[in-house]
PDB file of C-alpha atoms and ligand atoms in Angstrom:
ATOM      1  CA  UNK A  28       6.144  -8.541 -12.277  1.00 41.00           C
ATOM      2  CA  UNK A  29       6.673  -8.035  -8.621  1.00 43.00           C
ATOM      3  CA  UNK A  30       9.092  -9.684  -6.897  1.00 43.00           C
ATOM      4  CA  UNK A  31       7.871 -12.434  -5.003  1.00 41.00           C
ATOM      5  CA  UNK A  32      11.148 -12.810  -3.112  1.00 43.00           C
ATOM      6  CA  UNK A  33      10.751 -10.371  -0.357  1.00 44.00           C
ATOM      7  CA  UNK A  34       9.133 -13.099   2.156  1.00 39.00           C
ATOM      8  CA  UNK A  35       8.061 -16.106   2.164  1.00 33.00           C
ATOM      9  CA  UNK A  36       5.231 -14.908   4.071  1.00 33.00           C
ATOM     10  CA  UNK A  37       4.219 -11.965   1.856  1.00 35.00           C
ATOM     11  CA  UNK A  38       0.650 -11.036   1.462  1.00 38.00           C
ATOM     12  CA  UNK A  39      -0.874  -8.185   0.432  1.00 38.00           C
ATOM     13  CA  UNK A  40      -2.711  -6.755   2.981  1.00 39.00           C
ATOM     14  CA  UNK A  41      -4.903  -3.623   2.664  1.00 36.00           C
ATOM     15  CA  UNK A  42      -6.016  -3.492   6.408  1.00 35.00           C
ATOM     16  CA  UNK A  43      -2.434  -1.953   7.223  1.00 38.00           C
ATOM     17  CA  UNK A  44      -2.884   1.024   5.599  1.00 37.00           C
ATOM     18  CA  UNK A  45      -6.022   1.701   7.926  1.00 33.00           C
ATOM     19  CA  UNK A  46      -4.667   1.296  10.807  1.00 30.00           C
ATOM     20  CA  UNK A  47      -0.646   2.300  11.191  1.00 35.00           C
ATOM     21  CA  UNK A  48       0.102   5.281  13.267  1.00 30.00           C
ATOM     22  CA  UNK A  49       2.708   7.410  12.260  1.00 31.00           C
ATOM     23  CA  UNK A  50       3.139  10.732  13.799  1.00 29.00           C
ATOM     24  CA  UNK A  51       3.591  13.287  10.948  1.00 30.00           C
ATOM     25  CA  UNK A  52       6.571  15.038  10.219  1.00 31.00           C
ATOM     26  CA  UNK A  53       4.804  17.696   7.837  1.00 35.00           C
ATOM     27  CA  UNK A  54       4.140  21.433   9.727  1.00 30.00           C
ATOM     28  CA  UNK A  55       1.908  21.805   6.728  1.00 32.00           C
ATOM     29  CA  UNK A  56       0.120  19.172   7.236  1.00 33.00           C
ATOM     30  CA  UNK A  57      -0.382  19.096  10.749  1.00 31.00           C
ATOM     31  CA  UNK A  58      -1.460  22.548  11.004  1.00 30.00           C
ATOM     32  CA  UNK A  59      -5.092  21.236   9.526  1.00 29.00           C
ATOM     33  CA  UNK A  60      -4.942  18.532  11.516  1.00 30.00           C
ATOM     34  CA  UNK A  61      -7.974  18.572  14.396  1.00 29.00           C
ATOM     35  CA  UNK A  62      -8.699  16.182  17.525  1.00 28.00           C
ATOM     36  CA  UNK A  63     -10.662  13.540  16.682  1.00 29.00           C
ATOM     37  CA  UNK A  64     -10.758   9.826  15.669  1.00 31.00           C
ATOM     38  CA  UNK A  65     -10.686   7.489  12.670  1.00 32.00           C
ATOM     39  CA  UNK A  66     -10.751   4.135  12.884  1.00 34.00           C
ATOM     40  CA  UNK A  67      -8.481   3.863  15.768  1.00 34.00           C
ATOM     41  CA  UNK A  68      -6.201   6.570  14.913  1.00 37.00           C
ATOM     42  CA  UNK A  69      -6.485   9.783  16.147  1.00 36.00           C
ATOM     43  CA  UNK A  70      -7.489  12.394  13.198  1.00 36.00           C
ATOM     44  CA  UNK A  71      -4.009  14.381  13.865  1.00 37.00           C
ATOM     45  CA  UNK A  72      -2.126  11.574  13.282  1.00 38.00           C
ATOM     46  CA  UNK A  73      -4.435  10.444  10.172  1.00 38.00           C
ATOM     47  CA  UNK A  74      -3.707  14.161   8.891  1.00 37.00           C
ATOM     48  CA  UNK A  75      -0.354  14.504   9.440  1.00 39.00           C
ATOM     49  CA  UNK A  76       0.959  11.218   8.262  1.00 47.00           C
ATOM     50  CA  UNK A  77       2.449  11.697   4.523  1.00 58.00           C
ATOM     51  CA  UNK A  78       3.679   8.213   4.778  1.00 79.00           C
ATOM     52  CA  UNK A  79       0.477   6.064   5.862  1.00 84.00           C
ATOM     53  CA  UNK A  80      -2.485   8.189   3.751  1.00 89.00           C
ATOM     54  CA  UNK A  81      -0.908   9.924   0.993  1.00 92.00           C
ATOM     55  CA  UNK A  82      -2.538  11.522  -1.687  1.00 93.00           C
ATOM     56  CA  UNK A  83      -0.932  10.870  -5.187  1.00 95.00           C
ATOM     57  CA  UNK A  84       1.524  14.522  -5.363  1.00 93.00           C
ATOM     58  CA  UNK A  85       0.363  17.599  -7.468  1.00 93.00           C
ATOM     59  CA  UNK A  86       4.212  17.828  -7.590  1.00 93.00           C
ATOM     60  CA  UNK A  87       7.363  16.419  -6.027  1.00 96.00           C
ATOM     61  CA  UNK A  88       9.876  18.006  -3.513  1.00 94.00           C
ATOM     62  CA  UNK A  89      12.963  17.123  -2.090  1.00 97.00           C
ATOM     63  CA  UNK A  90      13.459  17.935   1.727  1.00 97.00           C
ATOM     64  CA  UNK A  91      16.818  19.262   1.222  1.00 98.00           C
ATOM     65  CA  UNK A  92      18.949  21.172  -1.290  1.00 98.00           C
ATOM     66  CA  UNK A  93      19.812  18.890  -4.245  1.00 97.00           C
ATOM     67  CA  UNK A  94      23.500  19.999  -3.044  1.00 98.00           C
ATOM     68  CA  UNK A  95      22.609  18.875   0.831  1.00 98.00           C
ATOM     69  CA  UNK A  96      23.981  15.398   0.278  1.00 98.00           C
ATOM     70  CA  UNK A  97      27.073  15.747  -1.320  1.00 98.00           C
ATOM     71  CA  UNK A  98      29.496  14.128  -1.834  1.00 97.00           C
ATOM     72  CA  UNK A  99      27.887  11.000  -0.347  1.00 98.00           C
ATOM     73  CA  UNK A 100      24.582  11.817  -3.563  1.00 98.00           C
ATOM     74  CA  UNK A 101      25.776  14.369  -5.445  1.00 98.00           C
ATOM     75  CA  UNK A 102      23.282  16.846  -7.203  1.00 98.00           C
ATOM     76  CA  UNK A 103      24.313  15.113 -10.421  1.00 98.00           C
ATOM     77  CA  UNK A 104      22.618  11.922  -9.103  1.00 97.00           C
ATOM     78  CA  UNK A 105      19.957  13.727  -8.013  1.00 98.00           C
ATOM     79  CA  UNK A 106      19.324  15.508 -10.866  1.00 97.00           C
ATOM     80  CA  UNK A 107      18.583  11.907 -12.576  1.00 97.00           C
ATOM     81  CA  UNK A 108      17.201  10.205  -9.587  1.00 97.00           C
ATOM     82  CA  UNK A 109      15.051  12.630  -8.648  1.00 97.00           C
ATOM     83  CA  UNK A 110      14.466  15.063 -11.675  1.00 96.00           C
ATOM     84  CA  UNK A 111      13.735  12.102 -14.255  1.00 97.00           C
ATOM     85  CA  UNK A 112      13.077   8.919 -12.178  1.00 97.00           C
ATOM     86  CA  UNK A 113      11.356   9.674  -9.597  1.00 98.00           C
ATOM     87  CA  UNK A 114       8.735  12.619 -11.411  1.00 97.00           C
ATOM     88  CA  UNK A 115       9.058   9.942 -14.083  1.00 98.00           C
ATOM     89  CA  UNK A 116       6.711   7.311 -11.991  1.00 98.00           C
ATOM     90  CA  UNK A 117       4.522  10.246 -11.506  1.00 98.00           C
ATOM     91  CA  UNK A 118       4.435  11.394 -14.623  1.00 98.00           C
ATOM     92  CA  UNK A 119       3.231   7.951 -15.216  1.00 98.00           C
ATOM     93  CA  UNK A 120       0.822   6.985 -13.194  1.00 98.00           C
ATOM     94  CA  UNK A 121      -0.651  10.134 -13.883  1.00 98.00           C
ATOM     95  CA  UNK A 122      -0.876   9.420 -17.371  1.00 98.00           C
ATOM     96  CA  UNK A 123      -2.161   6.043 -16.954  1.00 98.00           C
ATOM     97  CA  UNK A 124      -5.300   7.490 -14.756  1.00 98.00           C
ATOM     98  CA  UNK A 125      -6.041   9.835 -16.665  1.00 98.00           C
ATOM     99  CA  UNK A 126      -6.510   7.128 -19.594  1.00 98.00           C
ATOM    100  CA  UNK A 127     -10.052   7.375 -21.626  1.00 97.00           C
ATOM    101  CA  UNK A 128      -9.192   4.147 -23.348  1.00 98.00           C
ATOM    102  CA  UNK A 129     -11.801   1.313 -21.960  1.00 97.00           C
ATOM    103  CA  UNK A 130      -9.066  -1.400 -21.712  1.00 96.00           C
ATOM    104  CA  UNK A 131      -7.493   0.433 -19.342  1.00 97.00           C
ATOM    105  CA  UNK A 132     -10.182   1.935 -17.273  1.00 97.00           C
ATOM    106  CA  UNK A 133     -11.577  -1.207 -17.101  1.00 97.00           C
ATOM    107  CA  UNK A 134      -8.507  -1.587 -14.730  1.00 97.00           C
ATOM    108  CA  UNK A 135      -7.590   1.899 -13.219  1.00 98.00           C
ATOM    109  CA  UNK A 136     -11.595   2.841 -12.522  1.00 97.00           C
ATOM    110  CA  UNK A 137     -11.502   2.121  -9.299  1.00 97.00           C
ATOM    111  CA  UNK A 138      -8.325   3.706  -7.938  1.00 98.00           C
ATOM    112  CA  UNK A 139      -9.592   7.045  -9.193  1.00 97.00           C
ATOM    113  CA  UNK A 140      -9.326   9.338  -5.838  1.00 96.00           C
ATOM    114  CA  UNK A 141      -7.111   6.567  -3.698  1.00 97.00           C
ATOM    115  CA  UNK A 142      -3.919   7.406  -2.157  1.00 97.00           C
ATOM    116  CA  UNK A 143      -0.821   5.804  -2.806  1.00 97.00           C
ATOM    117  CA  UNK A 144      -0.887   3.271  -0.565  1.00 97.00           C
ATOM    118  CA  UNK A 145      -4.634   1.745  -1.310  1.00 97.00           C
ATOM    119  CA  UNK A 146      -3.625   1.925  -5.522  1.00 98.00           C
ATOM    120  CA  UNK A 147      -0.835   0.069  -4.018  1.00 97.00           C
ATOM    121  CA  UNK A 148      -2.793  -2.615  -2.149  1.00 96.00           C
ATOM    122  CA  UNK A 149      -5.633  -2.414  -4.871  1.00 97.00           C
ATOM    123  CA  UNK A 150      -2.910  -3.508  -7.284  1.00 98.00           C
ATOM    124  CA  UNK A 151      -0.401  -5.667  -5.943  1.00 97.00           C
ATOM    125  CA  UNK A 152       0.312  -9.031  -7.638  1.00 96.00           C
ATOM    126  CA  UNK A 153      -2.121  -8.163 -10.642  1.00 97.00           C
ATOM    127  CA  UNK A 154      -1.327  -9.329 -13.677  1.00 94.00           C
ATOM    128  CA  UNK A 155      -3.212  -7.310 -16.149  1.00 97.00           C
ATOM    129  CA  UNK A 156      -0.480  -4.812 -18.027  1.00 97.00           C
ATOM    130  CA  UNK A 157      -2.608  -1.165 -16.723  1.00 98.00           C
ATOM    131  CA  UNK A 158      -2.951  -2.440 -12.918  1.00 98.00           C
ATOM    132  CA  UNK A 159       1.065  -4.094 -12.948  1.00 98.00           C
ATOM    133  CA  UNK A 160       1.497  -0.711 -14.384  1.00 98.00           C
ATOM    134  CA  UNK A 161      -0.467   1.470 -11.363  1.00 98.00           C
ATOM    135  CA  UNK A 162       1.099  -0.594  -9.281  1.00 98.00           C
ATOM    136  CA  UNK A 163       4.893  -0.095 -10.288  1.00 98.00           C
ATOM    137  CA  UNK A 164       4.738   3.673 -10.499  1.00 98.00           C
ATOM    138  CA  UNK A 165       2.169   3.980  -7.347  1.00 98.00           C
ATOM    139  CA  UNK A 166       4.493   2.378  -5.605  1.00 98.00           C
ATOM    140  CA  UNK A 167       7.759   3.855  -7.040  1.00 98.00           C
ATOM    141  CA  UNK A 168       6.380   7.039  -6.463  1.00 98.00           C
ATOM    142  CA  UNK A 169       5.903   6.616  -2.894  1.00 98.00           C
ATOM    143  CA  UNK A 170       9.546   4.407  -2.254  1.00 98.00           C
ATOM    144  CA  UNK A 171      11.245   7.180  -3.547  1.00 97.00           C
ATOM    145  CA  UNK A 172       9.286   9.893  -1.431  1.00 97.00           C
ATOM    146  CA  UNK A 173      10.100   8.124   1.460  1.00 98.00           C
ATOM    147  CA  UNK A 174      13.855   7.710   0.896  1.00 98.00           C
ATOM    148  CA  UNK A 175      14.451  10.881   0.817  1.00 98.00           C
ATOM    149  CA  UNK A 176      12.926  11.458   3.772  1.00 97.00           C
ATOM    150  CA  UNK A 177      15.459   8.772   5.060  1.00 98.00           C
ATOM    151  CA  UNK A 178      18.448  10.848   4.330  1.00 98.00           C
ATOM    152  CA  UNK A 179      19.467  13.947   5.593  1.00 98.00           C
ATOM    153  CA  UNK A 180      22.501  15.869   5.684  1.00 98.00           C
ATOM    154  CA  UNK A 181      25.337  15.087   8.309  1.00 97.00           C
ATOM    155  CA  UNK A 182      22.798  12.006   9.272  1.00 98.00           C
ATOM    156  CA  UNK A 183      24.503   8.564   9.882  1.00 97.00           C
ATOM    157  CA  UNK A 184      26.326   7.265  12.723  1.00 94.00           C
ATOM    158  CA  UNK A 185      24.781   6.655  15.817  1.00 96.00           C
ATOM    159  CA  UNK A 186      20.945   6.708  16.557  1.00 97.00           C
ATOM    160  CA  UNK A 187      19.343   8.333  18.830  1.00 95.00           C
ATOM    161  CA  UNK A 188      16.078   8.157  20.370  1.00 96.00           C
ATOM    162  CA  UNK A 189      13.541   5.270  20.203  1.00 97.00           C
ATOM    163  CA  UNK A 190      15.547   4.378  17.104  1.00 98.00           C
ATOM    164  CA  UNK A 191      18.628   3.186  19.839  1.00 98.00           C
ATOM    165  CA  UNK A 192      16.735   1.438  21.843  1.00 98.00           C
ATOM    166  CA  UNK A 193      14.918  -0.433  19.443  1.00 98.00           C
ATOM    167  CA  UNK A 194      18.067  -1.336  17.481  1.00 98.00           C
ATOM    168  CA  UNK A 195      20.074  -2.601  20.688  1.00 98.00           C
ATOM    169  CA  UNK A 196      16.959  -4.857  22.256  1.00 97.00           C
ATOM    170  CA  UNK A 197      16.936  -6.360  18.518  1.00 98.00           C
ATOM    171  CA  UNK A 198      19.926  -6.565  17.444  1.00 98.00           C
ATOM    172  CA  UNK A 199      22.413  -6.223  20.347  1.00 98.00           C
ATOM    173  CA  UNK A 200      24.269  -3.521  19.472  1.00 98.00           C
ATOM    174  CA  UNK A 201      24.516  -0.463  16.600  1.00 98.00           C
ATOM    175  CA  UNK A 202      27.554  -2.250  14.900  1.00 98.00           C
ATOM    176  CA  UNK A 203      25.325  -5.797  14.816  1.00 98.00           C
ATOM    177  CA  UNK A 204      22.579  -3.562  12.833  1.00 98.00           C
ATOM    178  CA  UNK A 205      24.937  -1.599  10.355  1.00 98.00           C
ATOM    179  CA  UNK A 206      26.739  -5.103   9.572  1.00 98.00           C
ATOM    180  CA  UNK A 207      23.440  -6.446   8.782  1.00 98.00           C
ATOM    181  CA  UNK A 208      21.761  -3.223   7.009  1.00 98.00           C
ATOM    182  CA  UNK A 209      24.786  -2.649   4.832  1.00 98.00           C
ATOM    183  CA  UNK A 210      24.660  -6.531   3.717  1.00 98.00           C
ATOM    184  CA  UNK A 211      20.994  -6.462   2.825  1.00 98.00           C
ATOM    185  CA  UNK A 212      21.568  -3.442   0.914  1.00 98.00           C
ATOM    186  CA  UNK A 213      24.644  -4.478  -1.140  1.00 97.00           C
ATOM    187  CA  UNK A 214      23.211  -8.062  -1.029  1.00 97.00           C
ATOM    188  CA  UNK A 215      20.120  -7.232  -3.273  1.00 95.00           C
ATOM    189  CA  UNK A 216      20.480  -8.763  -6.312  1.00 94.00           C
ATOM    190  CA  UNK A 217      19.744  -6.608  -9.186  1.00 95.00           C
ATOM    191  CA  UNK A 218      17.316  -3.600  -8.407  1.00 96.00           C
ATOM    192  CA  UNK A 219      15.435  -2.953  -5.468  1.00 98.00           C
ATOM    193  CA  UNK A 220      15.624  -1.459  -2.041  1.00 98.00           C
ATOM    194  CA  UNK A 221      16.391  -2.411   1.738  1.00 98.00           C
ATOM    195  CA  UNK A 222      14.061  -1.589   4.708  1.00 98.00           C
ATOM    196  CA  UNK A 223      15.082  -0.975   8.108  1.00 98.00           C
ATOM    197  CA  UNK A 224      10.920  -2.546   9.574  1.00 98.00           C
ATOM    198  CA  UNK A 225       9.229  -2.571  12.584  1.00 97.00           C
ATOM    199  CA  UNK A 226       7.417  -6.052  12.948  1.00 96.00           C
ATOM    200  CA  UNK A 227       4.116  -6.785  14.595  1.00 95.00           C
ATOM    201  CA  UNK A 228       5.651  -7.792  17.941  1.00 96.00           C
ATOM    202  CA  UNK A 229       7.756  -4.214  18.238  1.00 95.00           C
ATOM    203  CA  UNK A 230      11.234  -5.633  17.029  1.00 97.00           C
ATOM    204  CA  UNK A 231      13.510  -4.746  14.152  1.00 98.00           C
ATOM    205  CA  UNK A 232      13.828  -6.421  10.602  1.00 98.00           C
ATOM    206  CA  UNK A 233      16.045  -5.764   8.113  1.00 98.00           C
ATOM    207  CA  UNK A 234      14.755  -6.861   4.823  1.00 98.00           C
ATOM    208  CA  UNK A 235      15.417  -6.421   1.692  1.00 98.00           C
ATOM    209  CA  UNK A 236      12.646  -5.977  -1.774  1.00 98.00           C
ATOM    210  CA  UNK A 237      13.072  -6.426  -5.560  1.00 97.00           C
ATOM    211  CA  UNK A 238      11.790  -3.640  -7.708  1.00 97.00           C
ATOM    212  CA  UNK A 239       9.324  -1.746  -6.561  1.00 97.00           C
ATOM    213  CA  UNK A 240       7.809  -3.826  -3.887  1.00 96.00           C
ATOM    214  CA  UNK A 241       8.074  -2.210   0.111  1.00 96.00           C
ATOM    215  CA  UNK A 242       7.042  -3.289   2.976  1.00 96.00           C
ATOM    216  CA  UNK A 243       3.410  -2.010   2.273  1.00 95.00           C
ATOM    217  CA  UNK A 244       2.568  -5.145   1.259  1.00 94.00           C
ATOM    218  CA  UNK A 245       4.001  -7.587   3.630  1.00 95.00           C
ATOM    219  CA  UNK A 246       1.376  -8.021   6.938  1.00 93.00           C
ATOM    220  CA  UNK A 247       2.432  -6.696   9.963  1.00 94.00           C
ATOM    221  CA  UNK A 248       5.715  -4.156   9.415  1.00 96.00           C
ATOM    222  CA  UNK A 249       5.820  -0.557   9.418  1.00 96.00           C
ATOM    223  CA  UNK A 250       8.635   0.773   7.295  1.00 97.00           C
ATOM    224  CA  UNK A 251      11.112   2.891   9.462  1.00 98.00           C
ATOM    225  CA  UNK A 252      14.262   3.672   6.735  1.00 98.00           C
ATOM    226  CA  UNK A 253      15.101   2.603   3.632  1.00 98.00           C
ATOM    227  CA  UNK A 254      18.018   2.449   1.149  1.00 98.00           C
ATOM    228  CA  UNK A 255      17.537   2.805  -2.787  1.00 98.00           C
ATOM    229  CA  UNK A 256      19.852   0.140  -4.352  1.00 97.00           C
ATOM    230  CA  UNK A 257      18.842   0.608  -8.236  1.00 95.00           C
ATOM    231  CA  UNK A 258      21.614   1.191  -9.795  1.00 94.00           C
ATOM    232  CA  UNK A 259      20.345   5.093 -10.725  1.00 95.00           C
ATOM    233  CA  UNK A 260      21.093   5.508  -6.969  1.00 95.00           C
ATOM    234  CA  UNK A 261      24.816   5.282  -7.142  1.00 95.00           C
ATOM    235  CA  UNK A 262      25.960   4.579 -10.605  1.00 93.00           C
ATOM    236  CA  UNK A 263      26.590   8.358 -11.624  1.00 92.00           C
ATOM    237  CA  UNK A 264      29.116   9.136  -8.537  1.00 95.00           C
ATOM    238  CA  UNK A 265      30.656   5.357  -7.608  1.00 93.00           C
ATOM    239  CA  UNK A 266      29.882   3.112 -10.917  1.00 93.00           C
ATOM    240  CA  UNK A 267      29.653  -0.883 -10.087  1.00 93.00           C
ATOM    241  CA  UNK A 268      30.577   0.134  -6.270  1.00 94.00           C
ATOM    242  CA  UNK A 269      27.220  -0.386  -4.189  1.00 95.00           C
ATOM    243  CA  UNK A 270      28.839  -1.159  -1.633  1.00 97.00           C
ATOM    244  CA  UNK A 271      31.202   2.222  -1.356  1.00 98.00           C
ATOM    245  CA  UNK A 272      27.312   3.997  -1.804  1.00 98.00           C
ATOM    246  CA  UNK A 273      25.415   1.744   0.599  1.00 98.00           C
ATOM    247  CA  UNK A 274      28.707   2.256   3.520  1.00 98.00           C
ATOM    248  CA  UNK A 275      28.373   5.718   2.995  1.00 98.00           C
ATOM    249  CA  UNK A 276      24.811   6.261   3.100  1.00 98.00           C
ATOM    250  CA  UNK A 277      24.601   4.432   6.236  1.00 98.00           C
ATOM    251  CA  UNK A 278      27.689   6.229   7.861  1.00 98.00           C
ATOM    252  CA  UNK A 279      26.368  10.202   6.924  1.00 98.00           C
ATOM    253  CA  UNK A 280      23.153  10.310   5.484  1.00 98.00           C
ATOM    254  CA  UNK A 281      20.563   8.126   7.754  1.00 98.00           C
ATOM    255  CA  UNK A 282      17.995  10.156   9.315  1.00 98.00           C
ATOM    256  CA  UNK A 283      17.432   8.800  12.240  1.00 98.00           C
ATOM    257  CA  UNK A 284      14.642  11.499  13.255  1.00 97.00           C
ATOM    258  CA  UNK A 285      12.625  10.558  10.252  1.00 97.00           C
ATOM    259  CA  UNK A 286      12.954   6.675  11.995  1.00 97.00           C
ATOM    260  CA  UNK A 287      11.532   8.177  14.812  1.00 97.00           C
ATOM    261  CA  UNK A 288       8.857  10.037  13.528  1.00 96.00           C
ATOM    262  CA  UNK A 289       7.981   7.047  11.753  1.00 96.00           C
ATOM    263  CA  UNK A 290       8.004   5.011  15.453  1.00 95.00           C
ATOM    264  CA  UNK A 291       5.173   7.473  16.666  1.00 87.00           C
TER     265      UNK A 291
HETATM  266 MN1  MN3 B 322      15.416   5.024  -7.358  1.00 93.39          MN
END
């Protein structure tokens, strides 16, 4: 079931999804995008925002080589994470959509043609086995998707941009915020992920999720980062030693651009 530890205060909230602005970060993308508005949000952001309207994948990609990260994830990781996990979930919740059988579609009917982020709203904290099901892999499928996008080669270190500025006015300085981002992260108990957030009054949060919940479904943030503490993260390259994976990730893979992009 989904973890209900991530707040106190979570509650699924399917508003968000309509009205976050992200600026995109796919050239694909934004070349269709055109000026106009939706809803608030301009129609080039809406377009170009794989992260706040995002169709369920034909197919997956990495951003980077599956060599780019090494040794910090080496392509041996990846090669599980990604290759099997990750098209795994999608492989999945494929599946399950495409179901004929009634007791399911009873269930899954209505998130035929939704992104990821409305199965995931649609879903959230159901307990019938096909929607705990859509909601898992919906939601695994875009976690994942957007921690890769939250690593890059020679990333780490100090931020730059909005990212800076943000971090200093809310947590006083960049060694305050990797303290506390490396402790959520190795703090997690069992599987799930931590989440570098922007809150509804424009300050950082560092939380931390169980399984496959995000941020998506707690009112008022807009994931910036994340870190992927399953164990299928790390286990290949530093066995039991999360916190030799998390140190590391924070120190040379961040991608503070992606944060950024993600802070319109
Ligand atoms: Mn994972």
């Amino acid at each position: 079931m989904p973890n209900k530890k991530i707040s106190t205060e979570a509650e699924a909230n399917p508003n968000q999804f309509n009205r976050r602005e992200f600026l995109g970060i796919s050239a694909a993308t934004a070349a269709v995008a055109v000026i106009g508005e939706i809803g608030g949000m301009s129609e080039a952001a809406a377009a170009s925002a794989p992260f706040s309207s995002t169709p369920i994948p034909a197919e997956l990609k990495l951003p980077w080589a599956d060599t780019a990260l090494a040794p910090t994830i080496t392509a041996n990781t990846l090669s599980f994470h990604y290759g099997k996990h990750h098209k795994g979930y999608l492989t999945n919740l494929k599946a399950l959509l495409a179901s004929t059988d009634p007791l399911v579609t009873k269930y899954t009917k209505k998130l035929q043609g939704k992104t990821l982020e409305e199965i995931i709203a649609a879903t959230y904290n159901k307990k019938d086995p096909s929607s705990l099901s859509a909601y898992r892999n919906a939601a695994q499928v875009w976690n994942h998707s957007f921690y890769w996008n939250s690593l890059k080669p020679n990333g780490g270190g100090m931020p730059t941009g909005a990212i800076a500025t943000l971090i200093n006015s809310s947590f006083g300085d960049y060694t305050a915020f990797r303290t506390k981002l490396i402790a959520a992260a190795v703090g997690q108990f069992g599987t799930g992920w931590a989440w570098v957030v922007l809150d509804s009054k424009k300050k950082l949060q560092i939380i931390s999720t169980g399984d496959a919940d995000s941020p998506l479904t707690i009112k008022g943030l807009t994931p910036l980062l994340t870190i992927d503490v399953w164990e299928h993260a790390y286990y290949l390259d530093y066995q039991n030693g999360r916190s030799a994976h998390v140190t590391a990730v924070v120190d040379k893979l961040l991608n503070w651009d992606f944060a950024n992009t993600n802070l319109g």
